[in-house]
CSV table of C-alpha atoms in Angstrom, one decimal:
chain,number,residue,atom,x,y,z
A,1213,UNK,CA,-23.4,13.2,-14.3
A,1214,UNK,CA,-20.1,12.7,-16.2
A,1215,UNK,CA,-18.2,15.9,-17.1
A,1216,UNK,CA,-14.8,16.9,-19.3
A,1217,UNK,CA,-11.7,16.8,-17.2
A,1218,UNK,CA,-7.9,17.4,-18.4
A,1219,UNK,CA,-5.6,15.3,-16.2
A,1220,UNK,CA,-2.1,15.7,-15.7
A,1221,UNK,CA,-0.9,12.0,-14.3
A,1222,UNK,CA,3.2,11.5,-13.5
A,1223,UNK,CA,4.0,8.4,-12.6
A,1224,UNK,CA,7.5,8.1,-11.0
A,1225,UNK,CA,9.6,5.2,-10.4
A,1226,UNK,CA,12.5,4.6,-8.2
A,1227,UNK,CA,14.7,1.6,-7.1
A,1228,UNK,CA,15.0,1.4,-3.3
A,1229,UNK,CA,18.4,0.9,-1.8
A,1230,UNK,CA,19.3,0.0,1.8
A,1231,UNK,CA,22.3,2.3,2.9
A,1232,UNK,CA,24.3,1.1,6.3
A,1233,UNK,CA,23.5,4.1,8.9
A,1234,UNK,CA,25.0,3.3,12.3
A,1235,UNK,CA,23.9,-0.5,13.5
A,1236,UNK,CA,20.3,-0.2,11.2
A,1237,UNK,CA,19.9,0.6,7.5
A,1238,UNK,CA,17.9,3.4,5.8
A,1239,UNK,CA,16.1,3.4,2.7
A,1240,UNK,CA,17.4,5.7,0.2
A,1241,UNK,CA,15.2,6.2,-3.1
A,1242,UNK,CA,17.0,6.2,-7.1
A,1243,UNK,CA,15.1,7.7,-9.5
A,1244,UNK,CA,14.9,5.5,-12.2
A,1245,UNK,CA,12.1,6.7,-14.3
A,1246,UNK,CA,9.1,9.0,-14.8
A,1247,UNK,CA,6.9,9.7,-16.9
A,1248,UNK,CA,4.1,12.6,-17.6
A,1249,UNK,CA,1.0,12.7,-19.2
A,1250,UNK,CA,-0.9,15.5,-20.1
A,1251,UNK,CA,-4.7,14.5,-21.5
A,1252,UNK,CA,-8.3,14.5,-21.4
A,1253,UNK,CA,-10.7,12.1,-19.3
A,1254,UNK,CA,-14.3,12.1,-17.7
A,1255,UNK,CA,-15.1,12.3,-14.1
A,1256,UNK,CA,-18.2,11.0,-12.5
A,1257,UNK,CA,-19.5,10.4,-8.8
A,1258,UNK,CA,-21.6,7.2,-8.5
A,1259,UNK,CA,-22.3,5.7,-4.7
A,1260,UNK,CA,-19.8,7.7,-2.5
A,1261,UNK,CA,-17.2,6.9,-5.3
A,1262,UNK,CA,-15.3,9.5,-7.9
A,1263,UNK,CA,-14.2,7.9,-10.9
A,1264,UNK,CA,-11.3,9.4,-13.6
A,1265,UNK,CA,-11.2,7.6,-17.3
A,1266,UNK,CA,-9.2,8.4,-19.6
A,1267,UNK,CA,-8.2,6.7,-23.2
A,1268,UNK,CA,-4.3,5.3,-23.4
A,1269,UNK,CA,-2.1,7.2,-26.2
A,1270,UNK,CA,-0.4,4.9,-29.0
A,1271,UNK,CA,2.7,6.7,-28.3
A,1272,UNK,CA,3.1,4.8,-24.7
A,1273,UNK,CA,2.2,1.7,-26.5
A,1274,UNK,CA,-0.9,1.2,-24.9
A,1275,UNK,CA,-3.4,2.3,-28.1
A,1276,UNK,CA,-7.1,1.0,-27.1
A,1277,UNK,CA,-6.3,1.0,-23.8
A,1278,UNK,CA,-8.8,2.4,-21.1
A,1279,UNK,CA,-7.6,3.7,-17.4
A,1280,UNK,CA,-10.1,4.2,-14.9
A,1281,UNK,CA,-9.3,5.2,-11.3
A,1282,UNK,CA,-12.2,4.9,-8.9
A,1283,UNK,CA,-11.8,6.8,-5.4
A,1284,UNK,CA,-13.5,5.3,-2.0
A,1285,UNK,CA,-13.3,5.0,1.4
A,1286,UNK,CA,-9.4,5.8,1.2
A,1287,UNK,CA,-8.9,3.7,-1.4
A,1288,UNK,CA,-8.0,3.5,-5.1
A,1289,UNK,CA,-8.6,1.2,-8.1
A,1290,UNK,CA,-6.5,1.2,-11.2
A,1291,UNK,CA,-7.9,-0.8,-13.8
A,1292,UNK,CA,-7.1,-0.6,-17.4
A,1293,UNK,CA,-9.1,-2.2,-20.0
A,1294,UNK,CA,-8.0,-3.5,-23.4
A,1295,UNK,CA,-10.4,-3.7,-26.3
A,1296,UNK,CA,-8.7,-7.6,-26.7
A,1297,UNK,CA,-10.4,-10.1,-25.0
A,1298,UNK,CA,-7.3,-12.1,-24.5
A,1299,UNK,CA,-6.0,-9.1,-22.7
A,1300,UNK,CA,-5.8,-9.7,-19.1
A,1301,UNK,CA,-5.2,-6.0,-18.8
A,1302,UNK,CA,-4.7,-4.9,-15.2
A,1303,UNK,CA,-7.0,-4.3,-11.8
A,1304,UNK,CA,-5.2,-3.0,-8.8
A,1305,UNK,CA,-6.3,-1.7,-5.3
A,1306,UNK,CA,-4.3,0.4,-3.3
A,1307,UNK,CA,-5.1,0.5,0.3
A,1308,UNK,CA,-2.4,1.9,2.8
A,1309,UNK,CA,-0.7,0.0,4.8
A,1310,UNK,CA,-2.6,-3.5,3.0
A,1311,UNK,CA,-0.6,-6.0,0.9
A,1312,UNK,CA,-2.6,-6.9,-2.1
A,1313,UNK,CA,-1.7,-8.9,-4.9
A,1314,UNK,CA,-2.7,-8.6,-8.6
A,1315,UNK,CA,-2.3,-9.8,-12.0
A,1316,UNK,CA,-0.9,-7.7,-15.2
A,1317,UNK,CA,-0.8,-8.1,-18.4
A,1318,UNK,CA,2.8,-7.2,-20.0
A,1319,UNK,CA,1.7,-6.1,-23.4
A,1320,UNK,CA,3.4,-8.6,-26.1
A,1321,UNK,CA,4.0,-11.2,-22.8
A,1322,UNK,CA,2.5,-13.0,-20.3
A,1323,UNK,CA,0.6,-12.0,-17.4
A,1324,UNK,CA,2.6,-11.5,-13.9
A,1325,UNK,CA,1.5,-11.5,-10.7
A,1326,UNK,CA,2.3,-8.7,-8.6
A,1327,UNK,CA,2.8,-7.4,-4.7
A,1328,UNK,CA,1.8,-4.3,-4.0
A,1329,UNK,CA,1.7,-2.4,-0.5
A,1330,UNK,CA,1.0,0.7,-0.5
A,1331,UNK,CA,2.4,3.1,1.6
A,1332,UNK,CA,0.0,6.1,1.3
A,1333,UNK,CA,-2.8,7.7,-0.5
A,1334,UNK,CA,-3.5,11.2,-0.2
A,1335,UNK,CA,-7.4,12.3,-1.9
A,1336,UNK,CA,-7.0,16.3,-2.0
A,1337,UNK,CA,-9.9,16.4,-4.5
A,1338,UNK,CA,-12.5,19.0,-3.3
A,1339,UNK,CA,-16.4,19.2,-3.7
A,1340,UNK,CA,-16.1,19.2,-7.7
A,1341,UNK,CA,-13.7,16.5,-8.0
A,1342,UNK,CA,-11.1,19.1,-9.2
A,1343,UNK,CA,-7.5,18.8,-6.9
A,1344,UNK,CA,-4.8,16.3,-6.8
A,1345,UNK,CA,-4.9,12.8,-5.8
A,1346,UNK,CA,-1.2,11.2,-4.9
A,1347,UNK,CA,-0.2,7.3,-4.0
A,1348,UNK,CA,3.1,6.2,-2.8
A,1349,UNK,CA,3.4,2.2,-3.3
A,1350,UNK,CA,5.7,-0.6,-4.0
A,1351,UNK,CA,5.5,-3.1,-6.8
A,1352,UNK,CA,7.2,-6.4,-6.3
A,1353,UNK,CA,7.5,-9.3,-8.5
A,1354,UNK,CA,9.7,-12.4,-8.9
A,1355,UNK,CA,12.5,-12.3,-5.9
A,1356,UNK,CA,14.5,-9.5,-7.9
A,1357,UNK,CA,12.6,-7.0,-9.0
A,1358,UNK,CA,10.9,-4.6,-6.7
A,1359,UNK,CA,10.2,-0.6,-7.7
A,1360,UNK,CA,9.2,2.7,-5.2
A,1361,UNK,CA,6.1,4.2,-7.2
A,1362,UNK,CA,4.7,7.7,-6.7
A,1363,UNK,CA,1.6,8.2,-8.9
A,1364,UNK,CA,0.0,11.9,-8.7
A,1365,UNK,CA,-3.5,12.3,-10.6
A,1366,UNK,CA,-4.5,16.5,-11.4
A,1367,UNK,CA,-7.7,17.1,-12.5
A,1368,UNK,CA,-8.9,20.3,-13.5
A,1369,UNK,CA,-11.9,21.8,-15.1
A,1370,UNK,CA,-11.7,21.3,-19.5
């Protein structure tokens, strides 16, 4: 049965910098971005998985745009849907400690491929599907860009 959910989602970004300590190097984290959205979305439990939707606002740029995250076997999927059938849009599975690679679709550009390892998923949703789910992962593509990305998911009752 689907119900009403409000979502809070943050995504944070950061650029990863290697700092000399001693003879190694540590990784020291930038911020360089975040954002937060505040909204409404459904939540439904279908074969041992939870899924989150939620429609995109115009005022990211992403009007028509669908999000669904689908939680399993300590896992998640990201996919977002466009209502344009030439839009690619974007599925991605986070897994920890897995490498995967997927393709996006830049709006008003092409479609890149991406590496993603995740470093870890935590699912703190209880029995209702109400809590917070948060996923620490890194997104690389072409040999210069690569970003640290903390996404945290809240749901709570509407």
């Amino acid at each position: 049965m689907k119900k009403s959910v409000n979502l809070k989602i943050k995504s944070t970004q950061y650029i990863e910098n290697l700092k000399p300590s001693g003879e190694a190097f540590r990784r020291e984290l930038e911020l360089e971005d975040s954002m937060e959205i505040l909204t409404e979305g459904t939540m439904y439990s279908r074969n041992n998985a939870t899924y989150i939707a939620y429609e995109e606002a115009e005022v990211f740029g992403n009007e028509d745009v669908r999000t669904l995250f689908k939680l399993e076997d300590g896992s998640i999927r990201i996919r977002k849907f466009g209502i344009d059938e030439d839009d690619e849009g974007m599925d991605m599975t986070l897994v920890p400690g897995i490498l995967n690679i997927t393709r996006y679709q830049i709006p008003m550009m092409s479609a890149v491929n991406l590496e993603v390892y995740t470093n870890k998923l935590e699912n703190g949703l209880d029995e209702e599907g109400y809590g917070t789910v948060s996923v620490d992962y890194r997104i690389r593509f072409d040999k210069f860009f690569s970003r640290r990305n903390i996404l945290e998911i809240e749901v709570k009752p509407s």
